[in-house]
Amino acid sequence: MAKQTPRLKKKYQDEIKSKLRKELGKKNDMAVPTLTKIVVNAGVGKEVTKDSSVVEQMVGEITTIAGQKPMVTKSKKAISNFKLREDMDNGVMVTLRRDRMWDFYDKLVSVVLPRVRDFRGVSEKAFDKKGNYALGIREHTVFPEIDTSKMLKIRPLQVVICTSADNDDDARALLKELGMPFKNMNTKSN
């Protein structure tokens, strides 16, 4: 059985790439920005000092969300105010590439973000001047794979979308074409 190309990747290759090439004035197809990787990151904070099974629960939830087992991150130095010792489990992170990255991005913009309560779009200010975009999600329960009846606590996530663009304007154009719902920065909200 042949592996099927993700829907958004096919749309990028067939339509969006040529449109971006004209819009951004690129002379070569290889210069058109594309997604390179997506990093999903979640910290467990000082909860790990009270209950060591928190990290295993978070690993299970991130595995369900991303479709790939995350790496457990360790603390680099001890902070006594947080009861954190050096080399203690501190969070989980997973790096998605290729087809999993495209599937996750498609799910993020078409299913997950519309499920966020009082959603009015994502900020255009979260670029890092190098073409990467960081998105914070307050509740990991917006992902449809999470079973809220078995969940112990709602946790925040960070999703970093890395692109091959070398500036924020090219990356913004790419993400807009790929369906990222940016809020209109021209209108002021009361």
PDB file of C-alpha atoms in Angstrom:
ATOM      1  CA  MET A   1       0.000   0.000   0.000  1.00  0.00           C
ATOM      2  CA  ALA A   2       1.435   3.362  -1.049  1.00  0.00           C
ATOM      3  CA  LYS A   3       1.877   6.060   1.560  1.00  0.00           C
ATOM      4  CA  GLN A   4      -0.490   8.968   1.074  1.00  0.00           C
ATOM      5  CA  THR A   5       0.865  12.537   0.915  1.00  0.00           C
ATOM      6  CA  PRO A   6      -0.613  14.832   3.597  1.00  0.00           C
ATOM      7  CA  ARG A   7      -3.390  17.098   2.283  1.00  0.00           C
ATOM      8  CA  LEU A   8      -1.696  20.390   3.184  1.00  0.00           C
ATOM      9  CA  LYS A   9       1.699  19.309   1.797  1.00  0.00           C
ATOM     10  CA  LYS A  10       0.074  18.443  -1.539  1.00  0.00           C
ATOM     11  CA  LYS A  11      -1.735  21.803  -1.590  1.00  0.00           C
ATOM     12  CA  TYR A  12       1.570  23.569  -0.819  1.00  0.00           C
ATOM     13  CA  GLN A  13       3.386  21.798  -3.654  1.00  0.00           C
ATOM     14  CA  ASP A  14       0.570  22.225  -6.206  1.00  0.00           C
ATOM     15  CA  GLU A  15      -0.749  25.748  -5.486  1.00  0.00           C
ATOM     16  CA  ILE A  16       0.866  27.699  -2.655  1.00  0.00           C
ATOM     17  CA  LYS A  17       4.524  27.351  -3.696  1.00  0.00           C
ATOM     18  CA  SER A  18       4.034  28.969  -7.112  1.00  0.00           C
ATOM     19  CA  LYS A  19       1.792  31.679  -5.637  1.00  0.00           C
ATOM     20  CA  LEU A  20       4.394  32.522  -2.955  1.00  0.00           C
ATOM     21  CA  ARG A  21       7.183  32.539  -5.542  1.00  0.00           C
ATOM     22  CA  LYS A  22       5.383  35.282  -7.506  1.00  0.00           C
ATOM     23  CA  GLU A  23       4.238  37.188  -4.414  1.00  0.00           C
ATOM     24  CA  LEU A  24       7.686  37.247  -2.751  1.00  0.00           C
ATOM     25  CA  GLY A  25       9.614  37.754  -6.023  1.00  0.00           C
ATOM     26  CA  LYS A  26      11.797  34.658  -5.666  1.00  0.00           C
ATOM     27  CA  LYS A  27      13.703  33.547  -8.755  1.00  0.00           C
ATOM     28  CA  ASN A  28      14.153  29.940  -7.698  1.00  0.00           C
ATOM     29  CA  ASP A  29      11.708  27.343  -6.333  1.00  0.00           C
ATOM     30  CA  MET A  30      14.222  26.416  -3.635  1.00  0.00           C
ATOM     31  CA  ALA A  31      14.158  29.998  -2.287  1.00  0.00           C
ATOM     32  CA  VAL A  32      10.417  29.839  -1.549  1.00  0.00           C
ATOM     33  CA  PRO A  33       9.893  29.406   2.205  1.00  0.00           C
ATOM     34  CA  THR A  34       8.510  26.132   3.558  1.00  0.00           C
ATOM     35  CA  LEU A  35       7.983  24.432   6.919  1.00  0.00           C
ATOM     36  CA  THR A  36      11.121  22.732   8.245  1.00  0.00           C
ATOM     37  CA  LYS A  37      10.014  21.407  11.653  1.00  0.00           C
ATOM     38  CA  ILE A  38       7.487  21.863  14.453  1.00  0.00           C
ATOM     39  CA  VAL A  39       8.504  21.559  18.105  1.00  0.00           C
ATOM     40  CA  VAL A  40       5.834  20.823  20.730  1.00  0.00           C
ATOM     41  CA  ASN A  41       7.004  21.606  24.264  1.00  0.00           C
ATOM     42  CA  ALA A  42       5.358  21.299  27.685  1.00  0.00           C
ATOM     43  CA  GLY A  43       6.794  21.952  31.125  1.00  0.00           C
ATOM     44  CA  VAL A  44       5.608  20.203  34.270  1.00  0.00           C
ATOM     45  CA  GLY A  45       6.899  22.795  36.732  1.00  0.00           C
ATOM     46  CA  LYS A  46       7.206  22.131  40.446  1.00  0.00           C
ATOM     47  CA  GLU A  47       4.500  19.448  40.375  1.00  0.00           C
ATOM     48  CA  VAL A  48       7.198  16.875  39.712  1.00  0.00           C
ATOM     49  CA  THR A  49       8.546  17.365  43.273  1.00  0.00           C
ATOM     50  CA  LYS A  50       5.217  16.148  44.732  1.00  0.00           C
ATOM     51  CA  ASP A  51       4.320  13.455  42.191  1.00  0.00           C
ATOM     52  CA  SER A  52       6.876  11.779  39.943  1.00  0.00           C
ATOM     53  CA  SER A  53       4.190  10.195  37.728  1.00  0.00           C
ATOM     54  CA  VAL A  54       3.339  13.654  36.288  1.00  0.00           C
ATOM     55  CA  VAL A  55       6.101  13.308  33.686  1.00  0.00           C
ATOM     56  CA  GLU A  56       4.823   9.897  32.540  1.00  0.00           C
ATOM     57  CA  GLN A  57       1.280  11.290  32.216  1.00  0.00           C
ATOM     58  CA  MET A  58       2.548  14.231  30.168  1.00  0.00           C
ATOM     59  CA  VAL A  59       4.607  11.905  27.949  1.00  0.00           C
ATOM     60  CA  GLY A  60       1.444   9.902  27.245  1.00  0.00           C
ATOM     61  CA  GLU A  61      -0.618  13.005  26.452  1.00  0.00           C
ATOM     62  CA  ILE A  62       2.007  14.560  24.151  1.00  0.00           C
ATOM     63  CA  THR A  63       2.444  11.189  22.401  1.00  0.00           C
ATOM     64  CA  THR A  64      -1.309  11.150  21.767  1.00  0.00           C
ATOM     65  CA  ILE A  65      -1.301  14.747  20.491  1.00  0.00           C
ATOM     66  CA  ALA A  66       1.796  14.587  18.277  1.00  0.00           C
ATOM     67  CA  GLY A  67       1.786  10.946  17.189  1.00  0.00           C
ATOM     68  CA  GLN A  68       5.409  10.584  18.232  1.00  0.00           C
ATOM     69  CA  LYS A  69       6.965   9.836  21.635  1.00  0.00           C
ATOM     70  CA  PRO A  70       8.488  12.961  23.226  1.00  0.00           C
ATOM     71  CA  MET A  71      11.844  13.349  24.919  1.00  0.00           C
ATOM     72  CA  VAL A  72      11.914  14.108  28.652  1.00  0.00           C
ATOM     73  CA  THR A  73      13.871  17.297  29.370  1.00  0.00           C
ATOM     74  CA  LYS A  74      15.969  17.707  32.498  1.00  0.00           C
ATOM     75  CA  SER A  75      16.729  20.786  34.590  1.00  0.00           C
ATOM     76  CA  LYS A  76      20.159  22.279  33.974  1.00  0.00           C
ATOM     77  CA  LYS A  77      20.657  23.812  37.399  1.00  0.00           C
ATOM     78  CA  ALA A  78      19.139  23.647  40.867  1.00  0.00           C
ATOM     79  CA  ILE A  79      16.677  26.335  42.003  1.00  0.00           C
ATOM     80  CA  SER A  80      15.896  26.019  45.694  1.00  0.00           C
ATOM     81  CA  ASN A  81      12.797  28.263  45.653  1.00  0.00           C
ATOM     82  CA  PHE A  82      11.087  25.835  43.250  1.00  0.00           C
ATOM     83  CA  LYS A  83      12.481  22.731  45.021  1.00  0.00           C
ATOM     84  CA  LEU A  84      14.171  21.871  41.745  1.00  0.00           C
ATOM     85  CA  ARG A  85      17.396  19.900  41.742  1.00  0.00           C
ATOM     86  CA  GLU A  86      19.914  19.629  38.952  1.00  0.00           C
ATOM     87  CA  ASP A  87      19.189  16.892  36.366  1.00  0.00           C
ATOM     88  CA  MET A  88      15.574  16.475  37.521  1.00  0.00           C
ATOM     89  CA  ASP A  89      12.771  15.741  35.016  1.00  0.00           C
ATOM     90  CA  ASN A  90      11.302  19.127  34.090  1.00  0.00           C
ATOM     91  CA  GLY A  91       9.246  18.791  30.905  1.00  0.00           C
ATOM     92  CA  VAL A  92       8.694  17.015  27.614  1.00  0.00           C
ATOM     93  CA  MET A  93       9.321  18.006  24.005  1.00  0.00           C
ATOM     94  CA  VAL A  94       8.919  16.457  20.590  1.00  0.00           C
ATOM     95  CA  THR A  95      10.246  17.571  17.196  1.00  0.00           C
ATOM     96  CA  LEU A  96       8.045  16.761  14.212  1.00  0.00           C
ATOM     97  CA  ARG A  97       9.424  16.649  10.675  1.00  0.00           C
ATOM     98  CA  ARG A  98       8.261  15.592   7.195  1.00  0.00           C
ATOM     99  CA  ASP A  99       4.731  14.128   6.896  1.00  0.00           C
ATOM    100  CA  ARG A 100       4.007  14.167  10.651  1.00  0.00           C
ATOM    101  CA  MET A 101       4.843  17.887  10.696  1.00  0.00           C
ATOM    102  CA  TRP A 102       2.435  18.603   7.818  1.00  0.00           C
ATOM    103  CA  ASP A 103      -0.334  16.518   9.412  1.00  0.00           C
ATOM    104  CA  PHE A 104       0.137  18.237  12.790  1.00  0.00           C
ATOM    105  CA  TYR A 105       0.104  21.727  11.238  1.00  0.00           C
ATOM    106  CA  ASP A 106      -3.056  20.906   9.264  1.00  0.00           C
ATOM    107  CA  LYS A 107      -4.745  19.626  12.441  1.00  0.00           C
ATOM    108  CA  LEU A 108      -3.557  22.699  14.374  1.00  0.00           C
ATOM    109  CA  VAL A 109      -5.025  25.317  12.014  1.00  0.00           C
ATOM    110  CA  SER A 110      -8.166  23.493  10.924  1.00  0.00           C
ATOM    111  CA  VAL A 111      -9.289  21.671  14.084  1.00  0.00           C
ATOM    112  CA  VAL A 112      -7.436  22.778  17.227  1.00  0.00           C
ATOM    113  CA  LEU A 113      -7.314  26.591  16.999  1.00  0.00           C
ATOM    114  CA  PRO A 114     -11.046  26.943  16.184  1.00  0.00           C
ATOM    115  CA  ARG A 115     -11.771  24.919  19.360  1.00  0.00           C
ATOM    116  CA  VAL A 116      -9.990  27.460  21.594  1.00  0.00           C
ATOM    117  CA  ARG A 117     -12.460  29.356  23.768  1.00  0.00           C
ATOM    118  CA  ASP A 118     -13.071  32.988  22.670  1.00  0.00           C
ATOM    119  CA  PHE A 119     -10.670  32.567  19.755  1.00  0.00           C
ATOM    120  CA  ARG A 120     -10.139  35.699  17.677  1.00  0.00           C
ATOM    121  CA  GLY A 121      -6.960  34.767  15.874  1.00  0.00           C
ATOM    122  CA  VAL A 122      -3.295  34.382  16.772  1.00  0.00           C
ATOM    123  CA  SER A 123      -0.922  37.292  17.237  1.00  0.00           C
ATOM    124  CA  GLU A 124       1.368  38.384  14.416  1.00  0.00           C
ATOM    125  CA  LYS A 125       3.967  39.547  16.960  1.00  0.00           C
ATOM    126  CA  ALA A 126       5.221  36.079  17.933  1.00  0.00           C
ATOM    127  CA  PHE A 127       7.900  35.844  15.217  1.00  0.00           C
ATOM    128  CA  ASP A 128      11.565  35.710  16.278  1.00  0.00           C
ATOM    129  CA  LYS A 129      13.118  37.860  13.479  1.00  0.00           C
ATOM    130  CA  LYS A 130      14.465  34.669  11.831  1.00  0.00           C
ATOM    131  CA  GLY A 131      11.231  33.341  10.343  1.00  0.00           C
ATOM    132  CA  ASN A 132      10.105  31.098  13.215  1.00  0.00           C
ATOM    133  CA  TYR A 133       6.738  31.418  14.963  1.00  0.00           C
ATOM    134  CA  ALA A 134       5.981  30.519  18.605  1.00  0.00           C
ATOM    135  CA  LEU A 135       2.416  29.795  19.641  1.00  0.00           C
ATOM    136  CA  GLY A 136       1.237  29.247  23.208  1.00  0.00           C
ATOM    137  CA  ILE A 137      -1.815  27.094  23.884  1.00  0.00           C
ATOM    138  CA  ARG A 138      -3.280  27.515  27.386  1.00  0.00           C
ATOM    139  CA  GLU A 139      -5.227  24.262  27.522  1.00  0.00           C
ATOM    140  CA  HIS A 140      -4.027  21.045  25.936  1.00  0.00           C
ATOM    141  CA  THR A 141      -7.635  19.811  26.055  1.00  0.00           C
ATOM    142  CA  VAL A 142      -8.381  21.643  22.770  1.00  0.00           C
ATOM    143  CA  PHE A 143      -6.738  18.724  20.965  1.00  0.00           C
ATOM    144  CA  PRO A 144      -9.493  16.252  20.042  1.00  0.00           C
ATOM    145  CA  GLU A 145      -7.365  13.202  20.953  1.00  0.00           C
ATOM    146  CA  ILE A 146      -7.277  14.089  24.663  1.00  0.00           C
ATOM    147  CA  ASP A 147      -9.844  12.226  26.759  1.00  0.00           C
ATOM    148  CA  THR A 148     -10.886  14.760  29.413  1.00  0.00           C
ATOM    149  CA  SER A 149     -12.455  12.093  31.632  1.00  0.00           C
ATOM    150  CA  LYS A 150      -9.044  10.465  32.279  1.00  0.00           C
ATOM    151  CA  MET A 151      -7.148  13.739  32.594  1.00  0.00           C
ATOM    152  CA  LEU A 152      -5.871  14.955  35.966  1.00  0.00           C
ATOM    153  CA  LYS A 153      -4.868  18.529  35.159  1.00  0.00           C
ATOM    154  CA  ILE A 154      -5.103  21.013  32.279  1.00  0.00           C
ATOM    155  CA  ARG A 155      -1.634  21.992  31.075  1.00  0.00           C
ATOM    156  CA  PRO A 156      -0.272  24.650  28.707  1.00  0.00           C
ATOM    157  CA  LEU A 157       1.744  23.804  25.587  1.00  0.00           C
ATOM    158  CA  GLN A 158       4.123  25.709  23.370  1.00  0.00           C
ATOM    159  CA  VAL A 159       4.227  25.040  19.630  1.00  0.00           C
ATOM    160  CA  VAL A 160       7.188  26.451  17.679  1.00  0.00           C
ATOM    161  CA  ILE A 161       6.789  26.444  13.898  1.00  0.00           C
ATOM    162  CA  CYS A 162      10.170  26.669  12.152  1.00  0.00           C
ATOM    163  CA  THR A 163      10.308  27.772   8.521  1.00  0.00           C
ATOM    164  CA  SER A 164      13.061  28.075   5.937  1.00  0.00           C
ATOM    165  CA  ALA A 165      12.294  31.808   5.582  1.00  0.00           C
ATOM    166  CA  ASP A 166      15.112  34.150   6.606  1.00  0.00           C
ATOM    167  CA  ASN A 167      12.804  36.991   7.694  1.00  0.00           C
ATOM    168  CA  ASP A 168       9.437  37.412   9.398  1.00  0.00           C
ATOM    169  CA  ASP A 169       7.592  38.845   6.390  1.00  0.00           C
ATOM    170  CA  ASP A 170       8.285  35.777   4.223  1.00  0.00           C
ATOM    171  CA  ALA A 171       7.360  33.453   7.106  1.00  0.00           C
ATOM    172  CA  ARG A 172       4.140  35.406   7.766  1.00  0.00           C
ATOM    173  CA  ALA A 173       3.173  35.132   4.082  1.00  0.00           C
ATOM    174  CA  LEU A 174       3.835  31.372   4.164  1.00  0.00           C
ATOM    175  CA  LEU A 175       1.797  30.781   7.321  1.00  0.00           C
ATOM    176  CA  LYS A 176      -1.095  32.924   6.013  1.00  0.00           C
ATOM    177  CA  GLU A 177      -1.199  30.859   2.815  1.00  0.00           C
ATOM    178  CA  LEU A 178      -1.109  27.657   4.888  1.00  0.00           C
ATOM    179  CA  GLY A 179      -4.201  28.804   6.799  1.00  0.00           C
ATOM    180  CA  MET A 180      -2.829  30.304  10.031  1.00  0.00           C
ATOM    181  CA  PRO A 181      -5.657  32.513  11.392  1.00  0.00           C
ATOM    182  CA  PHE A 182      -3.829  35.731  12.281  1.00  0.00           C
ATOM    183  CA  LYS A 183      -5.919  38.385  13.983  1.00  0.00           C
ATOM    184  CA  ASN A 184      -6.317  41.660  12.144  1.00  0.00           C
ATOM    185  CA  MET A 185      -3.757  44.001  13.725  1.00  0.00           C
ATOM    186  CA  ASN A 186      -5.306  47.143  12.188  1.00  0.00           C
ATOM    187  CA  THR A 187      -8.492  47.050  14.261  1.00  0.00           C
ATOM    188  CA  LYS A 188      -8.307  47.934  17.958  1.00  0.00           C
ATOM    189  CA  SER A 189     -10.333  45.842  20.383  1.00  0.00           C
ATOM    190  CA  ASN A 190     -12.088  47.478  23.323  1.00  0.00           C
TER     191      ASN A 190
END
